[in-house]
Tab-separated table of C-alpha atoms in Angstrom:
chain	number	residue	atom	x	y	z
L	199	GLN	CA	16.427	3.708	2.075
L	200	LEU	CA	16.462	4.328	-1.649
L	201	LEU	CA	14.902	7.790	-1.458
L	202	GLU	CA	15.635	10.242	1.327
L	203	GLN	CA	13.205	13.032	2.083
L	204	SER	CA	13.788	15.971	4.332
L	205	PRO	CA	12.636	17.320	6.629
L	206	GLN	CA	10.375	14.592	8.040
L	207	PHE	CA	7.974	17.075	9.657
L	208	LEU	CA	7.275	20.628	8.644
L	209	SER	CA	4.992	23.249	10.147
L	210	ILE	CA	4.497	26.543	8.386
L	211	GLN	CA	2.276	29.593	8.589
L	212	GLU	CA	-0.514	29.977	6.066
L	213	GLY	CA	0.709	32.071	3.159
L	214	GLU	CA	4.334	30.989	3.451
L	215	ASN	CA	6.294	29.288	0.714
L	216	LEU	CA	8.151	26.049	1.296
L	217	THR	CA	10.491	23.686	-0.466
L	218	VAL	CA	10.938	20.011	0.270
L	219	TYR	CA	13.645	17.747	-1.070
L	220	CYS	CA	14.117	14.214	-2.293
L	221	ASN	CA	17.566	12.662	-2.718
L	222	SER	CA	18.970	9.334	-3.759
L	223	SER	CA	22.170	7.696	-4.868
L	224	SER	CA	20.240	5.904	-7.607
L	225	VAL	CA	19.383	7.201	-11.069
L	226	PHE	CA	15.677	7.224	-11.881
L	227	SER	CA	13.807	7.220	-15.162
L	228	SER	CA	11.029	9.192	-13.540
L	229	LEU	CA	10.433	10.979	-10.269
L	230	GLN	CA	6.947	11.684	-8.992
L	231	TRP	CA	5.458	13.682	-6.131
L	232	TYR	CA	2.319	12.521	-4.336
L	233	ARG	CA	0.258	14.020	-1.510
L	234	GLN	CA	-1.681	11.894	0.945
L	235	GLU	CA	-4.450	13.528	2.947
L	236	PRO	CA	-5.638	11.923	6.199
L	237	GLY	CA	-7.749	8.833	5.581
L	238	GLU	CA	-7.085	8.820	1.851
L	239	GLY	CA	-4.667	7.298	-0.610
L	240	PRO	CA	-1.795	9.242	-2.181
L	241	VAL	CA	-2.671	11.442	-5.140
L	242	LEU	CA	-0.213	12.305	-7.891
L	243	LEU	CA	0.797	15.962	-7.929
L	244	ILE	CA	3.622	16.176	-10.454
L	245	ALA	CA	5.534	13.658	-12.564
L	246	LEU	CA	9.032	14.395	-13.893
L	247	TYR	CA	10.664	12.511	-16.734
L	248	LYS	CA	13.573	14.513	-18.148
L	249	ALA	CA	16.787	15.546	-16.425
L	250	GLY	CA	16.492	19.163	-15.318
L	251	GLU	CA	12.757	19.250	-16.081
L	252	LEU	CA	10.861	21.976	-14.255
L	253	THR	CA	7.089	21.468	-14.045
L	254	SER	CA	4.300	23.399	-12.372
L	255	ASN	CA	0.834	22.440	-11.223
L	256	GLY	CA	-0.929	25.500	-9.856
L	257	ARG	CA	0.988	26.651	-6.782
L	258	LEU	CA	3.265	23.612	-6.960
L	259	THR	CA	6.553	23.541	-8.824
L	260	ALA	CA	8.936	20.614	-8.996
L	261	GLN	CA	12.249	19.991	-10.697
L	262	PHE	CA	14.089	16.801	-11.577
L	263	GLY	CA	17.823	17.021	-10.917
L	264	ILE	CA	20.319	17.081	-13.746
L	265	THR	CA	21.740	13.761	-12.573
L	266	ARG	CA	18.220	12.263	-12.208
L	267	LYS	CA	19.010	11.430	-8.579
L	268	ASP	CA	17.168	14.214	-6.812
L	269	SER	CA	14.218	16.575	-6.928
L	270	PHE	CA	12.585	19.397	-5.062
L	271	LEU	CA	8.940	20.398	-4.669
L	272	ASN	CA	8.036	23.998	-3.975
L	273	ILE	CA	4.649	25.088	-2.667
L	274	SER	CA	3.908	28.779	-2.857
L	275	ALA	CA	1.412	30.745	-0.756
L	276	SER	CA	0.442	27.752	1.368
L	277	ILE	CA	-3.176	27.256	2.406
L	278	PRO	CA	-4.722	24.989	5.060
L	279	SER	CA	-5.740	22.352	2.503
L	280	ASP	CA	-2.070	21.779	1.641
L	281	VAL	CA	-1.752	19.663	4.798
L	282	GLY	CA	-0.819	16.057	4.307
L	283	ILE	CA	2.112	13.778	3.692
L	284	TYR	CA	4.221	14.549	0.641
L	285	PHE	CA	5.924	11.553	-0.905
L	286	CYS	CA	8.470	11.455	-3.641
L	287	ALA	CA	8.560	8.241	-5.620
L	288	GLY	CA	11.123	7.094	-8.127
L	289	GLN	CA	11.038	4.494	-10.817
L	290	LEU	CA	14.199	2.806	-12.013
L	291	SER	CA	14.733	1.956	-15.664
L	292	GLY	CA	13.761	-1.431	-17.019
L	293	ALA	CA	10.638	-3.431	-17.647
L	294	ASN	CA	8.382	-4.089	-14.674
L	295	SER	CA	10.394	-1.752	-12.486
L	296	LYS	CA	8.479	-0.766	-9.400
L	297	LEU	CA	7.773	2.700	-8.080
L	298	THR	CA	9.624	3.144	-4.793
L	299	PHE	CA	8.420	5.703	-2.271
L	300	GLY	CA	10.370	7.882	0.117
L	301	LYS	CA	9.323	8.050	3.770
L	302	GLY	CA	7.326	11.197	3.241
L	303	ILE	CA	7.204	14.672	4.733
L	304	THR	CA	4.272	15.550	6.986
L	305	LEU	CA	3.166	19.126	6.463
L	306	SER	CA	0.959	21.148	8.759
L	307	VAL	CA	-0.224	24.660	7.961
L	308	ARG	CA	-1.011	27.052	10.807
L	309	PRO	CA	-3.856	29.486	10.079
K	28	ASP	CA	-17.796	6.979	-9.726
K	29	THR	CA	-14.745	6.178	-7.634
K	30	ALA	CA	-11.817	5.290	-9.892
K	31	VAL	CA	-10.138	2.790	-7.568
K	32	SER	CA	-12.387	1.439	-4.856
K	33	GLN	CA	-11.474	-1.000	-2.133
K	34	THR	CA	-13.539	-2.652	0.546
K	35	PRO	CA	-13.790	-2.724	3.422
K	36	LYS	CA	-12.527	0.648	4.634
K	37	TYR	CA	-11.921	-0.730	8.133
K	38	LEU	CA	-11.254	-4.301	9.150
K	39	VAL	CA	-10.873	-5.363	12.772
K	40	THR	CA	-10.199	-9.013	13.427
K	41	GLN	CA	-8.607	-11.488	15.806
K	42	MET	CA	-5.198	-13.078	15.410
K	43	GLY	CA	-5.335	-16.289	13.455
K	44	ASN	CA	-8.341	-15.361	11.343
K	45	ASP	CA	-8.421	-15.284	7.559
K	46	LYS	CA	-9.638	-12.126	5.815
K	47	SER	CA	-9.930	-10.657	2.322
K	48	ILE	CA	-9.744	-7.146	0.916
K	49	LYS	CA	-11.297	-6.424	-2.451
K	50	CYS	CA	-10.261	-3.846	-5.041
K	51	GLU	CA	-11.833	-2.711	-8.277
K	52	GLN	CA	-10.764	-0.058	-10.789
K	53	ASN	CA	-12.960	1.459	-13.498
K	54	LEU	CA	-10.172	3.330	-15.264
K	55	GLY	CA	-9.495	0.661	-17.853
K	56	HIS	CA	-5.940	0.299	-16.555
K	57	ASP	CA	-3.855	-2.779	-17.269
K	58	THR	CA	-1.916	-2.977	-14.024
K	59	MET	CA	-2.972	-3.171	-10.386
K	60	TYR	CA	-0.965	-3.146	-7.186
K	61	TRP	CA	-1.143	-3.745	-3.470
K	62	TYR	CA	0.877	-1.471	-1.195
K	63	LYS	CA	1.249	-1.690	2.578
K	64	GLN	CA	1.596	1.457	4.694
K	65	ASP	CA	2.959	0.904	8.178
K	66	SER	CA	2.449	2.987	11.309
K	67	LYS	CA	5.315	5.273	10.267
K	68	LYS	CA	3.522	5.921	6.964
K	69	PHE	CA	6.136	4.078	4.921
K	70	LEU	CA	4.600	2.776	1.669
K	71	LYS	CA	5.939	-0.509	0.396
K	72	ILE	CA	4.844	-2.435	-2.654
K	73	MET	CA	3.641	-5.978	-2.096
K	74	PHE	CA	2.336	-7.226	-5.428
K	75	SER	CA	1.687	-6.076	-8.956
K	76	TYR	CA	-0.492	-7.677	-11.606
K	77	ASN	CA	-0.490	-6.778	-15.278
K	78	ASN	CA	-3.557	-8.005	-17.132
K	79	LYS	CA	-4.136	-10.744	-14.538
K	80	GLU	CA	-0.494	-11.858	-14.586
K	81	LEU	CA	1.695	-11.507	-11.491
K	82	ILE	CA	4.703	-9.333	-12.370
K	83	ILE	CA	5.972	-8.084	-9.005
K	84	ASN	CA	6.030	-10.226	-5.893
K	85	GLU	CA	8.033	-8.619	-3.132
K	86	THR	CA	9.268	-10.437	-0.059
K	87	VAL	CA	5.876	-10.968	1.486
K	88	PRO	CA	4.872	-13.901	3.729
K	89	ASN	CA	3.044	-16.560	1.755
K	90	ARG	CA	0.074	-16.014	4.075
K	91	PHE	CA	-0.695	-13.158	1.680
K	92	SER	CA	-2.195	-14.324	-1.583
K	93	PRO	CA	-3.359	-11.927	-4.284
K	94	LYS	CA	-5.951	-12.954	-6.829
K	95	SER	CA	-6.867	-11.149	-10.028
K	96	PRO	CA	-10.006	-12.589	-11.666
K	97	ASP	CA	-9.817	-9.961	-14.403
K	98	LYS	CA	-7.760	-6.858	-15.049
K	99	ALA	CA	-10.276	-4.618	-13.260
K	100	HIS	CA	-10.104	-6.533	-9.984
K	101	LEU	CA	-7.324	-7.439	-7.592
K	102	ASN	CA	-8.167	-9.001	-4.260
K	103	LEU	CA	-5.880	-9.720	-1.332
K	104	HIS	CA	-6.451	-12.707	0.913
K	105	ILE	CA	-4.566	-12.989	4.184
K	106	ASN	CA	-4.392	-16.245	6.121
K	107	SER	CA	-3.605	-16.701	9.794
K	108	LEU	CA	-3.483	-13.003	10.578
K	109	GLU	CA	-0.734	-11.803	12.917
K	110	LEU	CA	-0.424	-8.665	15.031
K	111	GLY	CA	2.285	-7.373	12.696
K	112	ASP	CA	-0.134	-7.415	9.772
K	113	SER	CA	-1.895	-4.377	11.233
K	114	ALA	CA	-1.433	-1.594	8.703
K	115	VAL	CA	-3.226	0.307	5.984
K	116	TYR	CA	-3.378	-1.586	2.705
K	117	PHE	CA	-3.711	0.390	-0.494
K	118	CYS	CA	-4.783	-0.830	-3.864
K	119	ALA	CA	-3.557	1.128	-6.877
K	120	SER	CA	-3.680	0.948	-10.635
K	121	SER	CA	-1.639	2.316	-13.528
K	122	PRO	CA	-2.429	2.595	-17.224
K	123	HIS	CA	0.060	0.131	-18.647
K	124	GLY	CA	2.583	-1.305	-16.250
K	125	GLY	CA	5.692	-3.160	-17.225
K	126	LEU	CA	7.014	0.103	-18.555
K	127	THR	CA	8.833	2.993	-17.015
K	128	ASN	CA	7.205	6.287	-16.105
K	129	GLU	CA	3.990	4.804	-14.796
K	130	LYS	CA	1.617	6.971	-12.729
K	131	LEU	CA	-0.301	5.376	-9.878
K	132	PHE	CA	-3.925	5.932	-8.932
K	133	PHE	CA	-4.644	4.841	-5.379
K	134	GLY	CA	-7.743	3.687	-3.570
K	135	SER	CA	-8.593	5.192	-0.187
K	136	GLY	CA	-7.119	2.310	1.773
K	137	THR	CA	-8.205	-0.465	4.121
K	138	GLN	CA	-7.153	-0.046	7.718
K	139	LEU	CA	-6.545	-3.516	9.110
K	140	SER	CA	-6.326	-3.949	12.876
K	141	VAL	CA	-5.387	-7.361	14.220
K	142	LEU	CA	-6.173	-7.837	17.908
């Protein structure tokens, strides 16, 4: 598996913060985080392009590792609509390189 | 005004049949993709077309044949369906393709069940 995500399942209380991780032995030109809600396709949350880049999108914050091999996604003050599967996806350098997805982390939020 | 739309949403069919899934994007993107999501939710790319030209063709049985009549449409035809083809198939598009740092826009998926 090119991209490892942990943990595979996560259940948290509404209002809690959480951090999920994405690791690889490969170097990526970009690293992206997607969320998939039940019955829908994945939706892009954050895209990272520079080593060490820290980017926020509302309550979401993600960082691209210095070595471009890893990333984390932090969700603050979780709410019920944060439920879904969180995928990291990495793209290798080179023309026509494909975006490869991790196995995803399934998040549930307890009210 | 759905950006990437695919039909049908659900497809239930018998083994051995031939079926097609259609996809259209109104984003003006150059590149379209088919991804397969298995029962464990693993997403794997199948094909990618850039401006009607096939650029990515993963190890997929030749029973699967994509067709792109124009850059806004990418259809997937599957011959002789097998039980193992049951999955959710997602169409996606990206602005340029063939470059790094592409962002994907997904359709809502077609759940295929082969009985």
